[in-house]
Coordinates of C-alpha atoms and ligand atoms in Angstrom, one line a residue:
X1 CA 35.1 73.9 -17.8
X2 CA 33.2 72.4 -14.5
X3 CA 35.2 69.0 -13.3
X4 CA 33.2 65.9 -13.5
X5 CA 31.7 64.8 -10.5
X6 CA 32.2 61.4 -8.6
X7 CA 30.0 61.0 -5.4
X8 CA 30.9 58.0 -2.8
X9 CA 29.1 56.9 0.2
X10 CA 30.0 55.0 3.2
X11 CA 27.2 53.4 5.1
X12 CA 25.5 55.7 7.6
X13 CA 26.0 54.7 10.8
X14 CA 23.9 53.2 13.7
X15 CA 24.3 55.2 17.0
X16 CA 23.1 52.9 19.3
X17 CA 27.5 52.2 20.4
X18 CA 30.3 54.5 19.7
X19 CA 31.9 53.4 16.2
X20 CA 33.8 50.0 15.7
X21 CA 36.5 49.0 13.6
X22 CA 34.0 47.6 11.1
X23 CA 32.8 51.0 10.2
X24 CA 36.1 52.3 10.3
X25 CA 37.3 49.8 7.7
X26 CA 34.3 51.2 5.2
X27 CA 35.0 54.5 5.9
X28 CA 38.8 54.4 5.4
X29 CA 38.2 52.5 2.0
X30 CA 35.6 55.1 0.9
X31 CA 38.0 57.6 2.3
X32 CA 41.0 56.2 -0.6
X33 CA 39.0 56.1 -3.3
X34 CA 37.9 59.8 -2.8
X35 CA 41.3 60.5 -2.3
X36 CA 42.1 59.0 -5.1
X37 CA 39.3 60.6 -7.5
X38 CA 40.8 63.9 -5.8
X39 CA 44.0 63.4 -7.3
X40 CA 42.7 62.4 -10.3
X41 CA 41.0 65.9 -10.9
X42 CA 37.4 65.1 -10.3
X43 CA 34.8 67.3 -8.2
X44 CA 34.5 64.5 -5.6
X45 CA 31.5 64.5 -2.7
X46 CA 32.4 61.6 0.0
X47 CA 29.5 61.2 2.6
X48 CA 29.6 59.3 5.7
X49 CA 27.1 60.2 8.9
X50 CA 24.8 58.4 11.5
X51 CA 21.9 56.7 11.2
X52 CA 20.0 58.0 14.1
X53 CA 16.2 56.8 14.0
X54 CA 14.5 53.7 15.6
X55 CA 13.4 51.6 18.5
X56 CA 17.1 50.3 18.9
X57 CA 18.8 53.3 19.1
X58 CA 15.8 55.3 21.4
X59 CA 16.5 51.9 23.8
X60 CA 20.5 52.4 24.0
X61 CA 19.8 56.5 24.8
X62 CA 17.1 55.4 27.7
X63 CA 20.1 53.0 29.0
X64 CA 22.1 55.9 29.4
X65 CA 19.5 57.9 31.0
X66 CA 19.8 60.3 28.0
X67 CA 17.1 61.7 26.2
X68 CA 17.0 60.3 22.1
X69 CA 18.5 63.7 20.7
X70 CA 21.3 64.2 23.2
X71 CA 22.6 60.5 22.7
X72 CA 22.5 61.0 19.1
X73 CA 24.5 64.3 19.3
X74 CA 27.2 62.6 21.7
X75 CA 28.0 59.3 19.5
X76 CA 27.2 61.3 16.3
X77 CA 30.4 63.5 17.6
X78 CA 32.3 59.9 18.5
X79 CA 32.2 59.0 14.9
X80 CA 33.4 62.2 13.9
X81 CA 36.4 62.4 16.2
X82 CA 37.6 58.7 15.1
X83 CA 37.3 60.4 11.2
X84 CA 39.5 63.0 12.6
X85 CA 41.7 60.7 14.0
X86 CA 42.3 58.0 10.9
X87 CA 42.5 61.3 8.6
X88 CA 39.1 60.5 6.9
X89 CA 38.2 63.4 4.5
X90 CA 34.5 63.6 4.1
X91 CA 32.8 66.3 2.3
X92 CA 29.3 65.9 3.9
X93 CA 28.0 64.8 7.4
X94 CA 24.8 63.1 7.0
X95 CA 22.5 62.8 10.2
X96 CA 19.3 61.7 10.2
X97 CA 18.1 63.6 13.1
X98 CA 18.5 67.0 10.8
X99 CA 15.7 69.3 10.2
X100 CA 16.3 69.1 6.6
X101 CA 16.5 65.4 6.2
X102 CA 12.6 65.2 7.6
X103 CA 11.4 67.9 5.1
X104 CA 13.5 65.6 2.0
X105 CA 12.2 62.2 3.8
X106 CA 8.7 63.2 4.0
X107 CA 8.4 65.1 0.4
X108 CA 10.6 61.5 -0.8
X109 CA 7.6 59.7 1.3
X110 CA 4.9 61.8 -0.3
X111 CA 6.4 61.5 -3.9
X112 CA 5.9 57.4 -3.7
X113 CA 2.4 57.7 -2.1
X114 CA 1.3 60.0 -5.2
X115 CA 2.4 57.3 -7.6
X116 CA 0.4 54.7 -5.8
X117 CA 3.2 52.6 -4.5
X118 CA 2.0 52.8 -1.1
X119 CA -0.5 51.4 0.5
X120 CA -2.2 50.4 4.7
X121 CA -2.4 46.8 5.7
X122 CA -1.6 44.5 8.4
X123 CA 1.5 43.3 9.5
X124 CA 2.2 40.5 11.3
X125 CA 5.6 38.8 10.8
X126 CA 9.6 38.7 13.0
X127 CA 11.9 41.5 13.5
X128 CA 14.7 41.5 14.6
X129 CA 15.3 45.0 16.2
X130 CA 19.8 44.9 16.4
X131 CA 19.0 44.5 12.3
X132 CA 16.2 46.8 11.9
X133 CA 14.9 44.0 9.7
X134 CA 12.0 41.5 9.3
X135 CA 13.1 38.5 8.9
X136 CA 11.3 35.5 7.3
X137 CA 10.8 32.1 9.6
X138 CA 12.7 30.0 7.1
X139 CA 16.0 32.0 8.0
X140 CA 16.1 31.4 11.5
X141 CA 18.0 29.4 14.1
X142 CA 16.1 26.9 16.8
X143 CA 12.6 29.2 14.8
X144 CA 13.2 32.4 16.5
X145 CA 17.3 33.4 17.2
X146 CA 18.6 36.1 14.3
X147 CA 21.2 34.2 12.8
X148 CA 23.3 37.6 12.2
X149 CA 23.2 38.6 16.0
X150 CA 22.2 35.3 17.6
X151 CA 19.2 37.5 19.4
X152 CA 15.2 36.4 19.4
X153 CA 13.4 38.3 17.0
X154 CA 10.1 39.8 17.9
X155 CA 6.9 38.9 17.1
X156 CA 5.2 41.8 15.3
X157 CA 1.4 42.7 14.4
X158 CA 0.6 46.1 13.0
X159 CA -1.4 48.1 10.7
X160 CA 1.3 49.6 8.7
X161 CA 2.2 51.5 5.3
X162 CA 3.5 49.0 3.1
X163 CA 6.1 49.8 0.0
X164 CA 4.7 47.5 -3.3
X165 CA 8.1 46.2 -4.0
X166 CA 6.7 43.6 -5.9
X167 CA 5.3 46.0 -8.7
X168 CA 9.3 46.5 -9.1
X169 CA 9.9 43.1 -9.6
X170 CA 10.5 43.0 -13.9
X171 CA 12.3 46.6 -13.7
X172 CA 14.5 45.6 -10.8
X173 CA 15.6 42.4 -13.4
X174 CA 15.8 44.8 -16.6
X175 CA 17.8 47.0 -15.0
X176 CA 20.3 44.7 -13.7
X177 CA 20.4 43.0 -17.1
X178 CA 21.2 46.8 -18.8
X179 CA 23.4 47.5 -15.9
X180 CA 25.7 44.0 -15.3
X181 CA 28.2 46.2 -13.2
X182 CA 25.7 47.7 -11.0
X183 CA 26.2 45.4 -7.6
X184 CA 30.4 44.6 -7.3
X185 CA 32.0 42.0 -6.8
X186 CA 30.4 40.1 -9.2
X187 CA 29.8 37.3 -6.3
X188 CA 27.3 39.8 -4.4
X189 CA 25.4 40.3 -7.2
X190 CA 24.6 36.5 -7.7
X191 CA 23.1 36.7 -4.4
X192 CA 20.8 39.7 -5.3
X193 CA 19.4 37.9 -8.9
X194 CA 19.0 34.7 -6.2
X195 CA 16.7 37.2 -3.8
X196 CA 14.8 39.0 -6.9
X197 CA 14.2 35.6 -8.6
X198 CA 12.8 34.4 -5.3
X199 CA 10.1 37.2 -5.8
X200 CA 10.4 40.6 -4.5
X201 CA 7.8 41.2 -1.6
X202 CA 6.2 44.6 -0.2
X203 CA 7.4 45.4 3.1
X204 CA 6.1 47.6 5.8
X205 CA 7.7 51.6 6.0
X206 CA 6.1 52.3 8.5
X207 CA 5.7 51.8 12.5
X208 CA 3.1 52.2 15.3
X209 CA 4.8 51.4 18.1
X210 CA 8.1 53.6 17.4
X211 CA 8.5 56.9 18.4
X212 CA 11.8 57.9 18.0
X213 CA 10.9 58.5 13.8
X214 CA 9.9 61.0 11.3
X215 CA 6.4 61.2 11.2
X216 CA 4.9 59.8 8.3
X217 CA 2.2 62.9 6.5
X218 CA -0.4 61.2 6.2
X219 CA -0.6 59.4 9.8
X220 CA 1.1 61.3 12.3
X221 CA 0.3 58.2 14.5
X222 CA 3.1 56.6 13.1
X223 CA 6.8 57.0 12.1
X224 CA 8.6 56.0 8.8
X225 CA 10.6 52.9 9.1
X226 CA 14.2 53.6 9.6
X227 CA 15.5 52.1 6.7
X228 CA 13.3 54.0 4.3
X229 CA 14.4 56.9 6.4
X230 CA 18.3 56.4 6.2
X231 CA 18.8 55.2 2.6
X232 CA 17.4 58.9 1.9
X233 CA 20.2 60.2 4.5
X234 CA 22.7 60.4 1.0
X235 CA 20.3 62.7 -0.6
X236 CA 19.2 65.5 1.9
X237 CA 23.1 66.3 3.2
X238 CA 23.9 67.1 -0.9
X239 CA 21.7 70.8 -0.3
X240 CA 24.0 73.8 -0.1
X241 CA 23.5 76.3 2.7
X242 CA 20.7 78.9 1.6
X243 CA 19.0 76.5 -1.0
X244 CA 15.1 75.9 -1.1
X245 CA 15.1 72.4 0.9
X246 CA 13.6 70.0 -1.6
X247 CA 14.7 67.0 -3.5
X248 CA 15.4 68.8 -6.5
X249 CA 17.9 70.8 -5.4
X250 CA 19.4 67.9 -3.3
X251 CA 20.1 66.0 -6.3
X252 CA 21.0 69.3 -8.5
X253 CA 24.7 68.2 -8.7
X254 CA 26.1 64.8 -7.2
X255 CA 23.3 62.5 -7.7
X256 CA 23.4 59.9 -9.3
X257 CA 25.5 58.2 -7.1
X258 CA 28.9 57.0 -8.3
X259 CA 29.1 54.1 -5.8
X260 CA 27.7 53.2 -2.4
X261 CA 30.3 51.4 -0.7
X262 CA 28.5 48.9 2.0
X263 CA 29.2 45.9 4.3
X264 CA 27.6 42.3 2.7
X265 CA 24.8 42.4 5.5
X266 CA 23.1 45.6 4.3
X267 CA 23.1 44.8 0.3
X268 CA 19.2 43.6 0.2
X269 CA 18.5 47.5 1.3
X270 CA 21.4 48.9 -1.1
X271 CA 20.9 46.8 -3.9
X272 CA 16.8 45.8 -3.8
X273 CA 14.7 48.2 -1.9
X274 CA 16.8 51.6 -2.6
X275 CA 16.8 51.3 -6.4
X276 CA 12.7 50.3 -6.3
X277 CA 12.4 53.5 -3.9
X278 CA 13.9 55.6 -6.4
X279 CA 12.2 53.9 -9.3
X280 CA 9.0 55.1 -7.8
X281 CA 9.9 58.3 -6.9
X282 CA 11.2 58.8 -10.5
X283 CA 14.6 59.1 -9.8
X284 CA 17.8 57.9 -11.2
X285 CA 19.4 54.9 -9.9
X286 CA 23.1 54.9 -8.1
X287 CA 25.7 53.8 -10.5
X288 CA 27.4 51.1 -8.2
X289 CA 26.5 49.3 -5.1
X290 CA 30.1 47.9 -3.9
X291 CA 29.5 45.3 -1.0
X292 CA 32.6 44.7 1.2
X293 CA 33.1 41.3 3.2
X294 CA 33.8 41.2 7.0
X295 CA 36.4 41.5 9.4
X296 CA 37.0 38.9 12.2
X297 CA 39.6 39.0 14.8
X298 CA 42.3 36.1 15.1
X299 CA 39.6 33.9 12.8
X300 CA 36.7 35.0 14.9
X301 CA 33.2 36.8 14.6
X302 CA 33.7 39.9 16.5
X303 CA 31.4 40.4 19.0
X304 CA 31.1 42.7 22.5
X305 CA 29.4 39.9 24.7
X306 CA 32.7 37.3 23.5
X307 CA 35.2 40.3 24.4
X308 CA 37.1 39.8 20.6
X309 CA 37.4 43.0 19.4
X310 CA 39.0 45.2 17.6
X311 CA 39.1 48.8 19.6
X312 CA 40.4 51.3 16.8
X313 CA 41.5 53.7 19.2
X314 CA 43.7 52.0 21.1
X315 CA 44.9 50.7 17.8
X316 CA 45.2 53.8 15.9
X317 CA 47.3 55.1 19.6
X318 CA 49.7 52.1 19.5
X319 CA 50.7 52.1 16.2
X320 CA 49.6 55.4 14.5
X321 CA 46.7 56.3 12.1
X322 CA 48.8 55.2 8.9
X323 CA 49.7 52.1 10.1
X324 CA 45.7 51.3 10.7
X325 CA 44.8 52.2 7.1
X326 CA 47.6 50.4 5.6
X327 CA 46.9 46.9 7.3
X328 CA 42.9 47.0 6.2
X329 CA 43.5 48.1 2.7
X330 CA 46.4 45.9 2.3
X331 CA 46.0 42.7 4.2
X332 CA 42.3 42.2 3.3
X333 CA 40.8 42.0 -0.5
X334 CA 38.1 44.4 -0.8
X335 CA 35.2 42.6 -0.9
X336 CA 36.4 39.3 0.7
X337 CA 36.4 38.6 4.5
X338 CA 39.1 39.6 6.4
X339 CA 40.9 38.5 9.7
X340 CA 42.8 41.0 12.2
X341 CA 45.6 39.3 14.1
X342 CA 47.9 41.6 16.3
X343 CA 50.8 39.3 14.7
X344 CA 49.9 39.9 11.4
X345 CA 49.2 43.3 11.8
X346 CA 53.0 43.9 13.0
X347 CA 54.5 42.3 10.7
X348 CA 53.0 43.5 7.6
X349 CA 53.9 47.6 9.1
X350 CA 57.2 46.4 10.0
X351 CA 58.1 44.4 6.7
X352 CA 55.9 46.9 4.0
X353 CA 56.6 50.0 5.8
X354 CA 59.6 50.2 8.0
X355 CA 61.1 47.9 6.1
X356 CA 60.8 47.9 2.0
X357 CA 59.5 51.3 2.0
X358 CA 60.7 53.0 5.0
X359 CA 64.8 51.4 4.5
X360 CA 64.5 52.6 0.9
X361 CA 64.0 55.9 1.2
X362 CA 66.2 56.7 4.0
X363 CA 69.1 54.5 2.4
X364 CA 68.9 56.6 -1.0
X365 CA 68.1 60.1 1.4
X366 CA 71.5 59.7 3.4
X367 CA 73.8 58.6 0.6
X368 CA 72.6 61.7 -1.5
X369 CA 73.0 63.7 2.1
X370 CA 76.2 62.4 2.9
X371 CA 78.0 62.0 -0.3
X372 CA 76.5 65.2 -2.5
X373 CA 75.5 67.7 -0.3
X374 CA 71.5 66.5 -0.8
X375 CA 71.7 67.5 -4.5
X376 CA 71.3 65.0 -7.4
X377 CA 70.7 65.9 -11.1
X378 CA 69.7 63.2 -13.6
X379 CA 73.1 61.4 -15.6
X380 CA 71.1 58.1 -16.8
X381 CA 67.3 58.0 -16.2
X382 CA 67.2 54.5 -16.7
X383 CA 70.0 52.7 -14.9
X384 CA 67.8 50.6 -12.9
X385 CA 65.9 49.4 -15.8
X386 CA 63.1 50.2 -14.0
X387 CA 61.0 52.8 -16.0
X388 CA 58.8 50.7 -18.1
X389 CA 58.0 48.9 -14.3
X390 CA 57.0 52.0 -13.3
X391 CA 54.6 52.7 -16.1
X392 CA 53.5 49.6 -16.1
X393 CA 52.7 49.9 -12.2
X394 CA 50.9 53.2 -12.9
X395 CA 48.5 51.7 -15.4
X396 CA 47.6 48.8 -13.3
X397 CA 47.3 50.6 -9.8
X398 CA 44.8 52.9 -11.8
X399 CA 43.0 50.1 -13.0
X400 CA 43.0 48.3 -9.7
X401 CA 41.5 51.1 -8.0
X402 CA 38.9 52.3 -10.6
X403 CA 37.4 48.2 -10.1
X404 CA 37.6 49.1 -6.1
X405 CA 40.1 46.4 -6.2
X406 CA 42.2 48.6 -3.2
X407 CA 44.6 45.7 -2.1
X408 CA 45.7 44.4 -5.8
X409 CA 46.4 48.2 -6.3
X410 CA 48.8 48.4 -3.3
X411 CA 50.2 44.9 -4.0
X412 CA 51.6 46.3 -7.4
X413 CA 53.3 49.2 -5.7
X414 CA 54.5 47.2 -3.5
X415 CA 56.0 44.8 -6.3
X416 CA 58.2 48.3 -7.5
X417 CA 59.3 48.7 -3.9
X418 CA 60.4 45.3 -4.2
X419 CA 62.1 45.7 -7.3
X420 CA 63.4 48.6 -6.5
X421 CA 64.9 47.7 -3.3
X422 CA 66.4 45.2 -5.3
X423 CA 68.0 46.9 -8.6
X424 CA 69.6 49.5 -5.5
X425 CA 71.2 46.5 -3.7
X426 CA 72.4 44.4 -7.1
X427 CA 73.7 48.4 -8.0
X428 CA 75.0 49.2 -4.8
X429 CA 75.8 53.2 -5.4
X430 CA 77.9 53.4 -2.0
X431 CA 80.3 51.0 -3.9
X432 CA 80.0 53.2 -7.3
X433 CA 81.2 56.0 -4.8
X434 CA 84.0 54.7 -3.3
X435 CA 84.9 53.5 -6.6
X436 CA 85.1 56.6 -8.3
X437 CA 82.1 55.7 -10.2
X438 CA 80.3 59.3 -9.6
X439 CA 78.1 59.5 -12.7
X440 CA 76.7 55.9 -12.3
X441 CA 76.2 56.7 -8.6
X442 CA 74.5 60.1 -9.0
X443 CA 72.4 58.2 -11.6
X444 CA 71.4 55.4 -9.4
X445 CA 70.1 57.6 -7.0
X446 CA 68.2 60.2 -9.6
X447 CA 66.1 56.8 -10.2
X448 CA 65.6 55.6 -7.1
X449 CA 64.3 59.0 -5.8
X450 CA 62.5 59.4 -8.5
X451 CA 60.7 56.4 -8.0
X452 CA 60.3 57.0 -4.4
X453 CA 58.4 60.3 -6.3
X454 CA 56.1 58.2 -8.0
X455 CA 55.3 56.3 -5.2
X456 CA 54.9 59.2 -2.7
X457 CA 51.9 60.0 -5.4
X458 CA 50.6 56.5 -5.3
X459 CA 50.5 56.1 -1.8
X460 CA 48.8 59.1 -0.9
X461 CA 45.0 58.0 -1.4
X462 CA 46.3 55.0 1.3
X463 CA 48.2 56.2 3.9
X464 CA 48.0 60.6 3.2
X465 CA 50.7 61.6 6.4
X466 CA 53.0 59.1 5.6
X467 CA 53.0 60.2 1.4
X468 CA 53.4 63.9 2.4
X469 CA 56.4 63.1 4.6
X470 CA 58.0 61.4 1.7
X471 CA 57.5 63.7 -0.7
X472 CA 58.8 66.3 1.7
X473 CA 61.9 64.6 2.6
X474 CA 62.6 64.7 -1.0
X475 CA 62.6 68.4 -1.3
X476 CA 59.2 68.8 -2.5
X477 CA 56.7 71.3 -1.1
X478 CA 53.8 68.8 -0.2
X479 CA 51.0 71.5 -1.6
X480 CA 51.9 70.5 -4.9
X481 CA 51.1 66.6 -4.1
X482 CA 47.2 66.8 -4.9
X483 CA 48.3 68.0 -8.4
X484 CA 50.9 66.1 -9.2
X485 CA 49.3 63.0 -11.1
X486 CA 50.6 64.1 -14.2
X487 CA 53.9 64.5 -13.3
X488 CA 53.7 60.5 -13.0
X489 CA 56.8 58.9 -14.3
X490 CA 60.7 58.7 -14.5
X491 CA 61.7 62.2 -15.3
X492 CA 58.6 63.8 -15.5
X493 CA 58.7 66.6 -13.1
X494 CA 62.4 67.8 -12.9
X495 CA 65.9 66.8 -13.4
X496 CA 67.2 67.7 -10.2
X497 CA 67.0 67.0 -7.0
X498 CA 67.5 69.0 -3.5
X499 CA 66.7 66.9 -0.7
X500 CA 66.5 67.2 3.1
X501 CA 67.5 64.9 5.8
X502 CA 66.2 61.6 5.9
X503 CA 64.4 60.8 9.1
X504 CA 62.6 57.1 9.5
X505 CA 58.9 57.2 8.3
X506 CA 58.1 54.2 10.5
X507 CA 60.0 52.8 13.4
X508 CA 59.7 49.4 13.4
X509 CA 57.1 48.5 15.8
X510 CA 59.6 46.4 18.2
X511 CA 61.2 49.2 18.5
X512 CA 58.9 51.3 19.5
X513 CA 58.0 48.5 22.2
X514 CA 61.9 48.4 23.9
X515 CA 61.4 52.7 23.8
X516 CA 58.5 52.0 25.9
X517 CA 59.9 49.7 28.5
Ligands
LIG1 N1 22.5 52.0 9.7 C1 22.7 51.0 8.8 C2 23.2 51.5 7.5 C3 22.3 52.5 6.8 S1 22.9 53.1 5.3 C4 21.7 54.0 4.7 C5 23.8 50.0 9.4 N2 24.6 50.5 10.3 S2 25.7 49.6 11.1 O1 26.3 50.6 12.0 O2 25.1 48.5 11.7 O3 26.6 49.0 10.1 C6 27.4 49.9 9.2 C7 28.4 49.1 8.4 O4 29.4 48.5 9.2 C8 27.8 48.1 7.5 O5 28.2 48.3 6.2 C9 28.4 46.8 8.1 O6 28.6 45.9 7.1 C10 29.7 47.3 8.6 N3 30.2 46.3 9.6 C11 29.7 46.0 10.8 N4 30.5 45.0 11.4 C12 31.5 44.7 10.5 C13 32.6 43.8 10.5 N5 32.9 43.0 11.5 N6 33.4 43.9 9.4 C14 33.3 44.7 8.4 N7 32.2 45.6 8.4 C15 31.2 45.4 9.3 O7 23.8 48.8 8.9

């Protein structure tokens, strides 16, 4: 029987700058989940990739002295040696610049104009070019500053190709009434019914005076307009090698969609103009739009010109690429804004991971090591009184992260390492030792390895090096990891244990500081 499929997509990627944390933190996210659906047996496809067209981008490259192409194919290579780095696992690449995504752009282009949903006018209107977006007067500061990047917009006047969004206007509603889970959290979407109630408007895909673009057919004097052009970036990467390049064949097995996983700035696009596009071209509509809040640094906008940022190399070279995914996914509630601090940041991977995890396991790892040869069989599964606590926090972590809810699904694993650090310390096995107390000792342990099992398991969507180290250090051959989501549970995978030596998962980060000096 073929596995179900589940396809996730991470914004593409503006090239005009080499990647920031803010599209690390989306792709990391996206990265989980499709770890997670891994695990959970599912025939995943995760996209991420570059958005590569536009005046903006064609600008940066002639700053450089670069031609369009070769800047592309340099910062296009950044992104994918920071995915490499933070141990992202993407299935598909998507570039915008690829021979095969003009062919699927232009025969997506062509599809909309046969239906009549495109039509030549003038333009004249703002743009603001850092957004690729029009923008309407009402919406600016002082009448002409962006309030998203603070920069004048342009004054524009062209004869364009419009998209008549506004024909979508009554099927945009109806679907969102059939569909109420469509745009998560439920607080975006209230902000999308306020912009389609406001009255969709048609908007120009097309533009004169760029030409870094894909050529629109039917006026090679102009190029498509780089958001029509991108949004189609998670179709044409889905063709397998050797396939006839067409749309049909692009959307042959992953589309629809299971979720596209964006920042709150680009939802209009994600949640408005995408599902119209694909209502005209007569295709189904993504499952789930997910739009994720922002990050600031120590309570502040981040921003190049105002020098607060948040470089995730020198971050993920400080303290490690675990350490980086961890504090995202677990300080900040998907979908709410989010603020970096370095302070906060240590202290959460000193207390959550050297600490309550990272104590736990080596504790339990050098009792069993020093007291019975690394060997451990099950006397008393339930000493600790902690198996229905561990069901429990199985049922809830899968419900968490099925809802995209990624921190409230760490926060309850978290809770068992809590509780479990706790019913080892009230237990105390190194007294049941001394005392004699073998049985009640060896049993202790059993559990608390066991749960340290479980939690390997959990973990591994989150922070994938530091799960496989735990799982090895308690005997396990880490292969058997990505299949092992039905050996949840006390008991449920063998009686016995053989372990190896514990060595600390995480030095705690002051540490690491006094090695250094
Ligand atoms: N190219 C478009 C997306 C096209 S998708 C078909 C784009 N690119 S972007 O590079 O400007 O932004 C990509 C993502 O990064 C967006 O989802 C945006 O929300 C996210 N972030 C940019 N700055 C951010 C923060 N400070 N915090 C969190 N995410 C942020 O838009």
């Amino acid at each position: 029987m073929s596995k179900e499929t589940f396809y996730i997509t991470s914004p593409l990627y503006y090239v005009n700058d080499v990647p920031h944390i803010g599209s690390a933190y989306t792709t990391i996210a996206c990265d989980a989940v499709a770890r997670y659906k891994r695990l959970r047996g599912f025939d995943v496809c995760f996209l991420t990739g570059t958005d590569e067209h536009g005046q903006k981008i064609f600008k940066a490259a002639n700053d450089k002295g670069m031609t369009p192409q070769a800047h592309c194919d340099f910062i296009a290579s950044k992104f994918q040696e920071l995915w490499k780095l933070l141990d992202i696992k993407y299935d598909k690449f998507s570039r915008t610049t690829s021979k095969n995504h003009e062919v699927i752009v232009q025969e997506f282009f062509n599809r909309v104009y046969k239906n009549g949903d495109i039509y030549e006018a003038n333009y004249e209107g703002l743009y603001c070019e850092p957004c690729e977006d029009f923008k309407a007067a009402k919406d600016l500061l002082e009448g002409n500053i962006c309030p998203v990047h603070k920069t004048k917009v342009q004054e524009y006047k062209e004869k364009n190709y419009f998209f008549a969004l506004s024909k979508f206007q009554d099927r945009l509603s109806d679907y969102f009434d059939k569909n109420p889970d469509f745009i998560q959290p439920s607080y975006r979407k209230n902000e999308v019914l306020g912009w389609v109630k406001e009255g969709l408007k048609d908007f120009p895909i097309s533009r004169q005076s760029v030409k870094w673009g894909i050529p629109l057919p039917v006026d090679t004097s102009q190029t498509i307009y780089v958001w029509f052009d991108a949004l189609i970036g998670y179709l044409s990467p889905l063709l397998n090698d050797g396939d006839l390049v067409n749309l049909e064949n692009a959307m042959k097995k992953y589309w629809p969609s299971s979720v596209h996983v964006i920042g709150k700035d680009i939802l209009r696009f994600h949640a408005v103009y995408w599902p119209c596009m694909l209502m005209s071209a007569g295709y189904p509509l993504p499952e789930k739009v997910f739009g994720h809040g922002f990050l600031t640094k120590d309570g502040e906008k981040m921003g190049k010109s105002t020098g607060n940022i948040i470089d995730p190399y020198e971050l993920i070279n400080e303290f490690g690429t675990d350490a980086v995914r961890f504090y995202f996914l677990k300080e900040v509630a998907f979908g709410k804004d989010g603020d970096f601090s370095r302070e906060t940041f240590i202290n959460r991977i000193n207390s959550d991971l050297a600490n309550n995890l990272g104590n736990l396991l080596n504790r339990s790892l050098n009792l069993v090591n020093k007291n019975f040869n690394g060997e451990i069989e099950n006397t008393n599964s339930d000493l600790l009184s902690l198996k229905i606590k561990v069901e429990e926090t199985i049922k809830s972590y899968e419900k968490h992260i099925e809802n995209l809810d990624l921190k409230d699904a760490l926060d309850v694993v978290w809770q068992l390492v809590d509780a479990t650090n706790k019913a080892f310390n009230d237990n105390a096995p190194w007294k049941m030792i001394k005392e004699g107390k073998v049985n009640e000792a060896k049993a202790c342990l059993y559990e608390t390895l066991e749960i340290l099992r479980n939690i390997s398991i959990l973990v591994n969507p989150f922070i994938p090096s530091t799960s496989v180290k735990m799982y090895e250090q308690l005997g396990f051959d880490s292969f058997s990891l990505t299949s092992e989501w039905d050996c949840l549970g006390i008991g449920k995978k063998s009686q016995f244990f053989k372990v190896l030596e514990g060595k600390p998962i995480f030095p705690r980060v002051e540490d690491k500081m006094q090695k250094a000096v």
